[in-house]
């Protein structure tokens, strides 16, 4: 009866140890939760983890806090070479030499943490037995997996932080450059305007033409800088979402842009989507402007439609324009990539479109055949 | 030394005369007729180095007193410091240089009614480990209303601990004498000092079933503590007495509010004791400390206030068992201490824990 009860207690104790593992993805906190529990319940005095880093073993965790140690690999290998998962050492001086804590005789159990180093459990009063080893092995294996997860999480966090910093730096840089570039542009524009007005009688037609060219270039440069600013802003501020009627939105866009008489735009019945009106307008307006700009047909035709995919809306903007070689399918969504040297194109419109779509957790892609036309598809999360 | 006068100047003169150039440990009974804040301010001005606490009762020799001040000299004090904001866990433990081959004793009084005391003890052990013995208890009022109750040269504080580290050998015995009557059970949900679930069930239902069957008594709306004071929980430890947690009250939802913290998935038994087992445990704890002591100068007893609430007039038997066992071997040793809200020690120099319903006897060389 007592034996059965002891078995039950052992199993329940394992349950407690097992439940203490995996509650955190922070390395030290994970070690604290599990190892301090072991120390309390098993009445142990100390514990530490040695892990190989470069050419030495270092202590990555220690309770009590010990000295920082760097131990020769050969020295640790000498202790762990015949270790099959775990082993107990009694009053062994070699253990004291690999401990960050001062030991005084006693027993030390070593567990192989399967690539995460070695865990040492120390009892001053020798109260560690072979039974403890076999009882603890499965939970310590689980603990090794937890440590691995902690490290992966830590790496991911570092990476994310580094990306956030870089992103912020890029954004700040874009703002700074844009601001600094716009200022001399405004001066050039003002000066050329004055030149055009004040010296109108003195300039011949070639001179006037050149000044107009300068002003056109200035305007293009201004549009490009605004595009860069716009691009760097998307996704940086909190996304606001509210119902937007895409039918109304497209009517507004068409009234804003100049649609040549030879191009017709056919719009299906479109849904009400959740999003920010300004961003959605940028998205559709950029696609429509592209479809208009690259249409070389006598009877240009643009169609806008939608398909309900359940969790997403799939929109398309189809034209019968020049078409795009499949070589450029991915390239065109990159900043400053443009297919032809067009005075009005900045090469940033489709990058903005892609960023807006991704902001709404959607995807964008295209189908195209040269000389026949292009269809842009994109999804928006409902 | 016991001081019974309520004139703070006289108290300070008596302390100065007793401890001379040493620091002093002061334990004050909560009903002592002095203004604690004024007293601490006067102590600060006296030039004495001090640490102390206010307790439900204090012990001097064979007497338990609600009023009175028990003082102990802190010889060879190395470091005395204050740790504030225990409940927030946001504090640092100062580094101390421990010399090799030198025995140290750490004494701490902590606000016994604050939260996260286990974390504080864990941090102490994390920093000082096996380089010192640990000894102490929880201060506060028996009303269980949290108030400023620990003090040192920096002032009077609540939610804090005072710590003294001495170059001094000590021998410590820890026992409680409560034995299992039901369990093991899993505390499937706990928050701080509240048990919210046992074995995935309402904790009071589980507790009530075991206790009513064993005691032959029935819980009513009014008698929870009267029965529960004899049926604490015990957190299982291997090769050592379990760590006791004292159920104090039951909430409307059947949650059990205890003294001391519990954690999810802890294994607990329900315990019971009687005057014989408790007195025997007190004697064993004393014997444990005596067995390894060589020439102690003083004995400090940290005994849980809930043991006196359980033993009532029989508490004299427990105190006599302790004092007689000490006097038999060391007749000249002075004996003092306090009845505390939780006890602090490391069982056999192991990891540091906060106990309830336990007696800790320390002999200081």
XYZ file of C-alpha atoms in Angstrom:
747
model
C 0.000 0.000 0.000
C 2.746 2.432 1.007
C 4.723 1.401 -2.086
C 1.752 2.156 -4.353
C 1.252 5.518 -2.669
C 4.934 6.327 -3.172
C 4.591 5.498 -6.870
C 1.598 7.828 -7.078
C 3.541 10.581 -5.331
C 6.478 10.052 -7.721
C 4.181 10.355 -10.723
C 2.429 13.427 -9.354
C 5.801 14.978 -8.549
C 6.857 14.385 -12.145
C 3.648 16.094 -13.208
C 4.651 19.153 -11.151
C 8.154 19.194 -12.662
C 6.765 18.692 -16.166
C 4.274 21.530 -15.759
C 7.038 23.914 -14.671
C 8.716 23.476 -18.061
C 7.759 25.526 -21.092
C 5.982 28.298 -19.216
C 8.404 30.896 -20.497
C 10.495 31.515 -23.586
C 13.061 33.493 -21.633
C 16.150 31.355 -20.954
C 16.792 32.499 -17.367
C 13.140 32.513 -16.391
C 12.705 28.991 -17.809
C 15.712 27.798 -15.821
C 14.458 29.534 -12.672
C 10.999 28.004 -12.933
C 12.238 24.455 -13.364
C 15.573 24.318 -11.549
C 14.519 26.242 -8.446
C 11.559 23.874 -8.151
C 13.926 20.891 -8.310
C 16.139 22.464 -5.651
C 13.157 23.048 -3.358
C 11.409 19.718 -3.777
C 14.516 17.533 -3.876
C 16.225 19.471 -1.154
C 19.302 20.255 -3.239
C 21.853 23.012 -2.764
C 22.922 24.170 -6.194
C 22.565 23.719 -9.933
C 24.313 25.048 -13.026
C 24.412 24.592 -16.782
C 27.625 24.425 -18.772
C 27.456 25.036 -22.482
C 30.126 24.940 -25.142
C 30.702 28.355 -26.676
C 33.503 28.636 -29.186
C 36.380 26.693 -27.659
C 35.427 26.703 -23.993
C 32.570 25.664 -21.731
C 30.795 28.555 -20.049
C 28.163 28.662 -17.364
C 24.863 29.856 -18.895
C 22.864 29.472 -15.686
C 23.747 29.036 -12.064
C 21.832 28.968 -8.792
C 23.255 30.300 -6.538
C 24.863 32.862 -8.823
C 28.454 31.781 -9.220
C 31.619 33.097 -10.783
C 31.920 33.518 -14.530
C 33.887 30.545 -15.705
C 35.481 29.417 -18.944
C 36.554 25.809 -18.779
C 38.731 23.988 -21.211
C 36.694 21.655 -23.449
C 38.996 18.725 -22.696
C 38.378 19.144 -18.976
C 34.593 18.914 -19.362
C 34.901 16.129 -21.920
C 36.954 14.194 -19.369
C 33.954 14.216 -17.041
C 31.208 13.728 -19.601
C 32.876 11.337 -22.069
C 31.156 8.172 -20.793
C 27.962 9.920 -19.906
C 24.870 8.216 -21.243
C 22.146 10.761 -20.529
C 23.035 11.137 -16.824
C 25.429 10.114 -14.082
C 26.120 10.762 -10.380
C 29.529 11.721 -9.017
C 30.203 11.473 -5.288
C 32.748 13.751 -3.602
C 34.610 14.118 -6.881
C 37.171 16.932 -7.108
C 36.904 17.042 -10.881
C 33.314 18.327 -10.491
C 34.455 21.188 -8.267
C 36.827 22.250 -11.030
C 33.944 22.701 -13.505
C 31.607 24.449 -11.074
C 30.969 28.215 -10.900
C 30.027 27.670 -7.232
C 32.353 26.568 -4.441
C 31.440 22.970 -3.562
C 32.097 21.066 -0.391
C 32.100 17.322 -1.118
C 28.591 16.002 -1.706
C 26.998 14.419 -4.747
C 26.530 15.879 -8.203
C 24.211 14.529 -10.876
C 25.031 15.458 -14.482
C 22.397 15.393 -17.218
C 23.111 15.680 -20.924
C 20.902 18.479 -22.272
C 21.070 17.132 -25.842
C 22.957 19.898 -27.562
C 22.115 22.510 -24.956
C 25.042 21.670 -22.691
C 25.059 19.803 -19.381
C 22.934 20.337 -16.283
C 24.631 19.781 -12.909
C 22.535 19.221 -9.759
C 24.444 19.374 -6.488
C 23.541 18.037 -3.050
C 25.823 18.749 -0.125
C 24.292 15.861 1.805
C 24.473 13.247 -0.961
C 20.715 13.019 -1.343
C 20.726 12.246 -5.058
C 20.149 8.657 -6.078
C 20.010 6.552 -9.239
C 16.238 6.621 -8.773
C 16.335 10.411 -9.068
C 18.247 10.098 -12.335
C 15.738 7.744 -13.924
C 12.833 9.813 -12.582
C 14.229 13.098 -13.861
C 15.566 12.025 -17.272
C 12.276 12.424 -19.200
C 11.505 15.827 -17.677
C 15.048 17.017 -18.237
C 14.777 15.939 -21.875
C 11.661 18.087 -22.076
C 13.613 20.896 -20.387
C 16.330 20.619 -23.103
C 13.680 21.162 -25.787
C 12.406 24.170 -23.840
C 15.929 25.639 -23.698
C 16.295 25.156 -27.442
C 12.979 26.978 -27.969
C 14.130 29.791 -25.658
C 17.253 30.308 -27.722
C 15.344 30.244 -31.018
C 12.865 32.755 -29.590
C 15.693 34.943 -28.342
C 17.337 34.906 -31.784
C 14.015 35.775 -33.380
C 13.504 38.647 -30.935
C 16.982 39.988 -31.668
C 16.323 39.756 -35.379
C 12.966 41.476 -35.034
C 14.500 44.223 -32.962
C 17.284 44.701 -35.475
C 14.724 44.846 -38.308
C 12.628 47.351 -36.397
C 15.680 49.536 -35.827
C 16.730 49.299 -39.473
C 13.182 50.003 -40.602
C 12.990 53.059 -38.423
C 16.381 54.252 -39.630
C 15.305 53.821 -43.257
C 12.058 55.599 -42.619
C 13.838 58.468 -40.853
C 16.346 58.598 -43.696
C 13.603 58.730 -46.316
C 11.892 61.563 -44.466
C 15.099 63.470 -44.057
C 16.231 63.049 -47.648
C 12.781 63.896 -49.003
C 12.582 67.033 -46.915
C 16.103 68.128 -47.868
C 15.506 67.436 -51.562
C 12.155 69.188 -51.728
C 13.545 72.425 -50.421
C 16.010 73.165 -53.322
C 13.406 71.873 -55.778
C 10.968 74.512 -54.610
C 13.671 77.129 -55.139
C 14.411 75.877 -58.673
C 10.696 75.894 -59.498
C 10.278 79.444 -58.167
C 13.385 80.722 -59.951
C 12.431 79.176 -63.302
C 8.909 80.611 -62.958
C 10.409 84.060 -62.388
C 12.816 83.505 -65.282
C 9.913 82.526 -67.527
C 7.871 85.572 -66.493
C 10.560 88.257 -66.152
C 12.507 87.329 -69.271
C 9.573 86.299 -71.477
C 10.405 88.951 -74.040
C 14.109 88.126 -74.116
C 13.848 84.339 -74.434
C 13.537 82.771 -77.833
C 11.345 79.713 -78.364
C 14.246 77.282 -77.730
C 14.979 78.979 -74.401
C 11.308 78.852 -73.390
C 11.161 75.188 -74.326
C 14.206 74.425 -72.177
C 12.744 76.229 -69.189
C 9.520 74.268 -69.605
C 11.597 71.092 -69.687
C 13.331 72.139 -66.470
C 9.960 72.769 -64.769
C 8.591 69.410 -66.001
C 11.633 67.663 -64.582
C 11.234 69.529 -61.312
C 7.568 68.471 -61.153
C 8.499 64.856 -61.846
C 11.179 64.973 -59.197
C 8.634 66.429 -56.751
C 6.180 63.591 -57.542
C 8.942 61.031 -57.083
C 9.934 62.413 -53.689
C 6.289 62.488 -52.585
C 6.034 58.856 -53.716
C 9.072 57.876 -51.627
C 7.594 59.654 -48.619
C 4.261 57.938 -49.192
C 5.937 54.567 -49.552
C 7.912 54.966 -46.340
C 4.805 56.052 -44.427
C 2.552 53.102 -45.314
C 2.334 50.620 -42.456
C 4.135 52.918 -40.029
C 0.995 54.362 -38.544
C -1.873 52.475 -36.955
C -4.198 50.971 -39.557
C -7.688 52.369 -39.262
C -10.480 50.265 -40.687
C -14.069 51.162 -41.376
C -16.585 50.201 -44.122
C -15.672 51.682 -47.519
C -18.001 51.308 -50.520
C -15.638 50.464 -53.397
C -18.293 51.424 -56.005
C -18.400 54.973 -54.674
C -14.627 55.016 -54.271
C -14.060 54.118 -57.936
C -16.566 56.731 -59.132
C -14.613 59.351 -57.175
C -11.306 58.140 -58.648
C -12.618 58.203 -62.214
C -13.843 61.758 -61.718
C -10.348 62.733 -60.532
C -8.201 61.117 -63.199
C -8.356 62.058 -66.862
C -9.767 59.130 -68.835
C -9.042 59.512 -72.569
C -12.073 59.261 -74.830
C -10.819 56.131 -76.577
C -10.639 54.129 -73.307
C -13.697 52.714 -71.600
C -13.810 51.586 -67.978
C -16.248 48.848 -67.049
C -16.882 48.301 -63.361
C -18.738 45.326 -61.883
C -20.829 45.649 -58.758
C -18.184 45.976 -56.037
C -18.515 45.250 -52.329
C -18.153 47.326 -49.202
C -14.772 46.496 -47.687
C -13.131 47.219 -44.350
C -10.253 49.619 -44.725
C -8.993 53.157 -44.833
C -10.529 55.190 -47.680
C -7.350 57.116 -48.420
C -5.188 53.985 -48.712
C -7.791 52.118 -50.787
C -8.042 55.103 -53.107
C -4.254 55.073 -53.567
C -4.424 51.350 -54.337
C -7.141 51.520 -57.024
C -6.000 54.861 -58.427
C -2.440 53.633 -58.999
C -3.659 50.490 -60.776
C -6.148 52.413 -62.925
C -3.582 55.092 -63.792
C -1.162 52.371 -64.908
C -3.828 50.708 -67.001
C -4.575 54.042 -68.662
C -0.944 55.056 -69.126
C 0.146 51.857 -70.826
C -2.753 51.346 -73.141
C -1.774 51.547 -76.806
C -4.996 50.304 -78.345
C -7.358 52.352 -80.458
C -10.215 51.126 -78.328
C -8.831 50.819 -74.872
C -10.744 48.739 -72.395
C -10.361 48.464 -68.626
C -12.407 46.175 -66.415
C -12.590 46.143 -62.604
C -14.196 43.163 -60.862
C -14.234 41.082 -57.708
C -14.615 37.498 -56.479
C -15.717 36.465 -52.968
C -13.174 34.009 -51.536
C -14.765 33.732 -48.115
C -12.205 35.263 -45.793
C -10.899 37.540 -48.560
C -12.114 39.636 -51.487
C -10.156 39.022 -54.699
C -10.210 42.104 -56.940
C -8.871 42.417 -60.467
C -8.024 45.332 -62.737
C -7.802 44.146 -66.334
C -6.694 46.095 -69.386
C -6.085 45.404 -73.068
C -2.861 47.451 -73.099
C 0.726 46.709 -74.045
C 1.129 43.772 -71.696
C 4.220 42.945 -69.650
C 6.861 40.342 -70.272
C 6.803 37.662 -67.524
C 10.427 38.569 -66.880
C 9.146 41.694 -65.080
C 6.291 40.123 -63.099
C 8.121 40.353 -59.766
C 10.421 43.196 -60.594
C 7.670 45.730 -61.180
C 6.609 45.718 -57.547
C 10.052 46.866 -56.467
C 10.710 50.556 -55.796
C 12.003 52.536 -58.812
C 11.505 49.601 -61.197
C 9.724 50.723 -64.353
C 9.295 49.028 -67.658
C 9.924 51.972 -69.893
C 11.273 55.450 -69.613
C 8.058 57.326 -69.337
C 8.124 60.986 -68.324
C 5.128 60.603 -66.022
C 6.192 57.344 -64.373
C 8.183 57.414 -61.145
C 8.507 53.665 -60.735
C 7.051 53.775 -57.248
C 3.290 53.395 -57.826
C 3.156 49.594 -57.874
C 5.460 49.375 -54.831
C 2.929 51.504 -52.946
C 0.105 49.268 -54.212
C 1.901 46.136 -52.971
C 2.587 47.685 -49.582
C -1.053 48.707 -49.128
C -2.282 45.222 -50.107
C 0.130 43.616 -47.643
C -0.947 46.052 -44.959
C -4.434 44.539 -45.304
C -2.915 41.020 -45.155
C -3.552 40.444 -48.831
C -1.462 39.408 -51.828
C -0.950 40.895 -55.265
C 0.035 39.236 -58.531
C -0.525 39.635 -62.248
C -1.222 37.806 -65.445
C -0.131 39.383 -68.693
C 0.525 38.733 -72.321
C 2.594 41.133 -74.333
C 0.545 43.164 -76.810
C -2.732 41.746 -75.414
C -3.020 43.194 -71.968
C -2.515 42.754 -68.236
C -4.658 41.767 -65.278
C -3.614 42.698 -61.776
C -5.183 40.588 -59.018
C -5.103 41.404 -55.352
C -6.806 40.162 -52.240
C -8.032 42.131 -49.234
C -8.886 40.475 -45.927
C -12.532 40.873 -45.004
C 17.573 40.719 27.235
C 13.980 41.801 27.911
C 13.075 45.464 28.267
C 9.677 46.260 29.754
C 9.876 49.995 30.328
C 7.912 52.170 27.915
C 10.138 55.221 28.284
C 11.983 55.324 24.968
C 15.023 57.087 26.461
C 15.327 54.356 29.068
C 14.898 51.701 26.377
C 17.663 53.183 24.275
C 19.949 53.543 27.310
C 19.322 49.901 28.204
C 20.048 48.756 24.652
C 23.262 50.821 24.464
C 24.468 49.460 27.775
C 23.743 45.904 26.679
C 25.175 45.842 23.164
C 27.958 48.430 23.669
C 29.605 48.966 20.267
C 27.777 46.124 18.556
C 24.659 46.244 16.462
C 21.352 45.143 17.934
C 18.446 42.940 16.880
C 15.177 44.222 18.337
C 11.939 42.215 18.565
C 8.915 44.154 19.845
C 5.584 42.718 20.996
C 2.798 44.417 19.085
C 0.986 45.644 22.205
C 4.058 47.300 23.722
C 3.008 50.782 24.844
C 5.339 52.790 22.680
C 4.927 54.718 19.450
C 6.959 52.578 17.071
C 7.717 55.408 14.643
C 8.964 57.708 17.436
C 10.999 54.870 18.897
C 12.670 54.132 15.544
C 13.396 57.845 15.020
C 15.035 58.073 18.446
C 17.039 54.917 17.718
C 18.273 56.525 14.506
C 19.507 59.525 16.486
C 21.167 57.370 19.155
C 24.002 56.255 16.893
C 23.146 52.588 17.409
C 23.195 50.235 14.442
C 19.953 48.294 14.592
C 17.428 46.115 12.827
C 14.178 44.701 14.109
C 10.540 43.920 13.781
C 7.167 44.080 15.485
C 5.525 40.715 16.224
C 2.276 39.422 17.698
C 4.254 38.200 20.705
C 7.853 37.967 21.809
C 9.692 35.246 23.693
C 12.057 35.756 26.586
C 13.243 32.667 28.429
C 10.122 30.702 29.272
C 7.748 33.604 28.853
C 5.572 34.657 25.954
C 4.744 38.356 26.042
C 2.413 40.627 24.094
C 4.228 43.646 25.490
C 7.956 43.976 25.783
C 11.131 44.370 23.805
C 13.588 41.512 23.389
C 17.058 42.488 22.277
C 19.944 40.414 20.989
C 23.454 41.595 20.284
C 24.511 41.195 16.674
C 28.210 40.416 17.115
C 30.618 40.683 14.223
C 28.066 42.298 11.958
C 29.381 42.463 8.411
C 26.451 44.022 6.644
C 23.048 45.393 7.544
C 20.646 46.388 4.808
C 17.061 47.086 3.900
C 15.163 45.552 0.981
C 12.082 47.534 -0.002
C 9.158 46.719 -2.308
C 9.210 42.982 -1.660
C 5.771 42.568 -3.268
C 6.891 44.180 -6.510
C 9.949 41.864 -6.853
C 11.699 44.974 -8.160
C 14.738 45.312 -5.904
C 18.360 44.347 -5.790
C 20.180 42.286 -3.219
C 23.591 43.819 -2.446
C 26.729 41.840 -3.119
C 28.650 40.694 -0.049
C 32.166 39.356 0.015
C 32.215 36.124 2.025
C 35.645 35.018 3.210
C 36.601 31.405 2.689
C 36.657 29.127 5.739
C 34.596 31.636 7.704
C 31.113 30.794 8.942
C 28.369 33.375 8.425
C 24.818 33.752 9.668
C 22.192 35.830 7.934
C 19.268 37.121 9.974
C 16.192 38.590 8.301
C 12.852 39.982 9.425
C 10.374 40.462 6.590
C 6.885 41.984 6.526
C 5.030 38.683 6.970
C 1.846 40.017 5.377
C 3.353 41.184 2.120
C 3.282 39.119 -1.068
C 6.150 37.489 -2.967
C 8.149 36.589 0.143
C 9.173 33.334 -1.590
C 10.685 35.372 -4.389
C 12.622 37.466 -1.843
C 14.010 34.338 -0.182
C 14.838 32.861 -3.563
C 16.792 36.030 -4.450
C 18.666 35.900 -1.133
C 19.705 32.319 -1.810
C 20.543 33.131 -5.420
C 23.025 35.782 -4.218
C 24.472 34.248 -1.073
C 23.896 30.530 -1.633
C 25.679 28.136 0.666
C 28.024 30.773 2.062
C 25.797 31.539 5.032
C 23.126 30.056 7.284
C 19.745 31.724 7.083
C 17.408 32.492 9.955
C 14.419 34.766 10.437
C 10.705 35.304 10.431
C 7.698 37.285 9.301
C 6.849 40.436 11.246
C 3.439 42.054 11.560
C 0.291 42.254 13.591
C -2.010 39.399 14.593
C -4.887 41.524 13.284
C -3.454 40.494 9.871
C -3.713 44.124 8.812
C -0.552 45.050 6.912
C 1.339 47.934 8.527
C 4.909 49.202 8.930
C 6.532 46.462 10.996
C 10.245 46.102 10.138
C 12.867 48.710 10.895
C 16.518 49.574 10.696
C 18.646 52.733 10.627
C 16.822 53.812 7.466
C 13.432 53.917 9.209
C 10.231 51.927 9.756
C 8.780 50.087 6.766
C 6.071 47.763 5.488
C 6.422 45.599 2.363
C 10.126 45.378 3.206
C 12.765 43.222 4.842
C 15.756 44.011 7.021
C 18.827 41.836 6.808
C 21.892 41.429 8.977
C 24.856 39.305 7.939
C 27.285 38.315 10.686
C 30.606 36.554 10.846
C 29.168 34.043 13.230
C 28.599 30.294 13.336
C 25.044 29.157 13.894
C 23.285 25.827 14.268
C 19.687 25.698 13.214
C 16.919 23.168 13.828
C 13.597 23.276 11.957
C 10.513 21.100 12.627
C 6.734 21.345 12.679
C 5.315 18.004 13.836
C 2.236 17.995 11.583
C 1.483 14.644 9.961
C -0.534 13.598 6.962
C -4.220 12.721 7.235
C -5.174 13.081 3.559
C -3.571 13.391 0.140
C -1.639 13.792 -1.980
C -3.659 16.398 -3.836
C -2.639 18.626 -6.731
C -3.167 22.354 -6.332
C -4.390 22.700 -9.905
C -4.861 26.452 -9.600
C -3.342 28.924 -7.161
C -2.803 32.657 -7.135
C -0.444 34.076 -4.536
C -1.715 32.792 -1.208
C -5.124 31.665 -2.509
C -5.876 28.072 -3.501
C -8.427 28.275 -6.286
C -8.634 24.610 -7.254
C -7.533 21.297 -5.820
C -7.636 18.242 -8.098
C -9.577 20.391 -10.612
C -12.344 20.725 -8.007
C -13.578 23.357 -5.600
C -10.806 23.433 -2.969
C -13.103 23.806 0.034
C -15.135 20.755 -1.030
C -11.970 18.645 -1.169
C -10.612 20.063 2.101
C -13.928 19.786 3.919
C -14.394 16.123 2.988
C -11.033 15.112 4.468
C -11.143 17.366 7.532
C -14.730 16.656 8.544
C -14.159 12.934 8.264
C -10.966 13.040 10.311
C -12.093 15.513 12.965
C -15.707 14.446 13.302
C -16.565 18.160 13.233
C -18.730 20.072 10.760
C -17.771 23.357 9.150
C -20.293 26.159 9.641
C -20.237 29.791 8.506
C -18.398 30.834 11.653
C -16.017 28.068 12.655
C -13.661 27.712 9.661
C -10.482 28.905 11.381
C -11.229 27.081 14.636
C -11.183 23.772 12.765
C -8.666 24.724 10.033
C -5.966 25.789 12.508
C -5.558 22.078 13.246
C -5.548 21.022 9.568
C -2.896 22.847 7.559
C -1.651 21.915 4.109
C 1.815 20.419 3.620
C 3.787 20.975 0.404
C 5.615 17.724 -0.325
C 9.402 17.655 -0.199
C 11.598 14.650 -0.695
C 13.643 13.463 2.288
C 12.440 16.270 4.525
C 9.391 17.456 6.428
C 6.848 19.064 4.140
C 6.492 22.859 4.056
C 3.316 23.886 5.867
C 0.735 26.325 4.531
C -1.897 27.560 6.935
C -5.487 27.953 5.655
C -6.853 31.151 7.140
C -10.289 31.573 5.633
C -12.635 30.330 2.951
C -14.153 32.709 0.402
C -17.743 32.650 -0.851
C -16.529 30.686 -3.894
C -14.875 28.044 -1.766
C -11.342 29.314 -2.403
C -8.938 28.842 0.491
C -6.874 31.838 1.614
C -3.616 30.705 3.220
C -0.675 32.319 4.989
C 2.225 31.930 2.534
C 2.245 31.425 -1.196
C 1.288 28.400 -3.243
C 1.896 27.628 -6.890
C 0.061 25.772 -9.614
C 0.653 22.020 -9.716
C 2.097 21.803 -6.206
C 1.548 18.505 -4.445
C -0.018 18.938 -1.024
C -1.204 16.759 1.827
C -3.718 17.748 4.461
C -2.040 17.530 7.856
C -3.058 17.300 11.453
C -1.206 17.417 14.732
C -1.760 17.327 18.455
C 0.015 18.753 21.425
C 2.294 15.712 21.699
C 3.462 15.799 18.073
C 4.009 19.564 18.116
C 5.898 19.577 21.404
C 7.991 16.642 20.216
C 8.820 18.528 17.002
C 9.888 21.578 19.017
C 12.150 19.384 21.120
C 13.594 17.700 18.001
C 14.281 21.050 16.325
C 16.111 22.186 19.453
C 18.039 18.929 19.680
C 19.003 19.248 16.004
C 20.554 22.639 16.642
C 22.203 21.528 19.891
C 23.777 18.403 18.377
C 26.143 20.370 16.186
C 26.643 23.444 18.404
C 29.925 23.880 20.293
C 29.707 26.954 22.514
C 26.587 28.975 21.725
C 26.152 32.373 23.375
C 22.501 32.855 22.568
C 19.454 31.003 21.328
C 16.831 32.658 19.197
C 13.467 30.976 18.791
C 11.279 31.787 15.809
C 7.965 30.066 16.449
C 4.799 30.472 14.429
C 1.993 32.440 16.087
C -0.470 29.875 14.730
C 1.119 27.175 16.900
C 0.118 29.104 20.014
C -3.350 29.649 18.547
C -3.605 25.891 18.114
C -1.897 24.756 21.305
C -3.376 27.563 23.429
C -2.392 27.003 27.085
C -0.351 23.961 26.039
C 2.072 26.272 24.221
C 3.950 26.453 27.536
C 4.786 22.787 27.009
C 6.346 23.588 23.636
C 8.345 26.521 24.951
C 9.454 24.524 28.006
C 10.542 21.668 25.762
C 12.742 24.083 23.828
C 14.210 25.985 26.769
C 14.813 22.862 28.885
C 16.534 21.064 26.021
C 18.819 24.055 25.532
C 19.493 24.594 29.244
C 20.311 20.931 29.805
C 23.324 21.241 27.556
C 24.032 24.971 27.589
C 22.724 26.390 30.869
C 24.181 29.874 30.357
C 22.731 30.560 26.952
C 20.264 33.471 26.782
C 16.985 32.603 25.124
C 14.809 35.051 23.255
C 12.744 35.212 20.123
C 9.383 35.967 18.618
C 6.090 34.426 17.607
C 6.007 35.244 13.943
C 3.843 35.339 10.835
C 5.901 32.765 8.947
C 9.353 31.391 9.589
C 12.542 31.491 7.552
C 15.379 29.001 7.406
C 17.084 26.595 5.100
C 16.370 22.985 6.021
C 19.806 21.460 6.430
C 21.393 24.286 4.420
C 19.255 23.571 1.356
C 17.205 26.041 -0.675
C 15.625 28.798 1.364
C 11.879 28.619 2.038
C 9.125 30.423 3.915
C 7.363 28.196 6.424
C 4.163 28.335 8.427
C 3.210 26.575 11.659
C 6.859 25.713 12.178
C 9.406 26.231 14.908
C 12.958 27.315 14.067
C 15.607 27.205 16.783
C 18.911 28.931 16.157
C 21.966 28.670 18.366
C 24.545 31.380 17.710
C 28.170 30.865 18.692
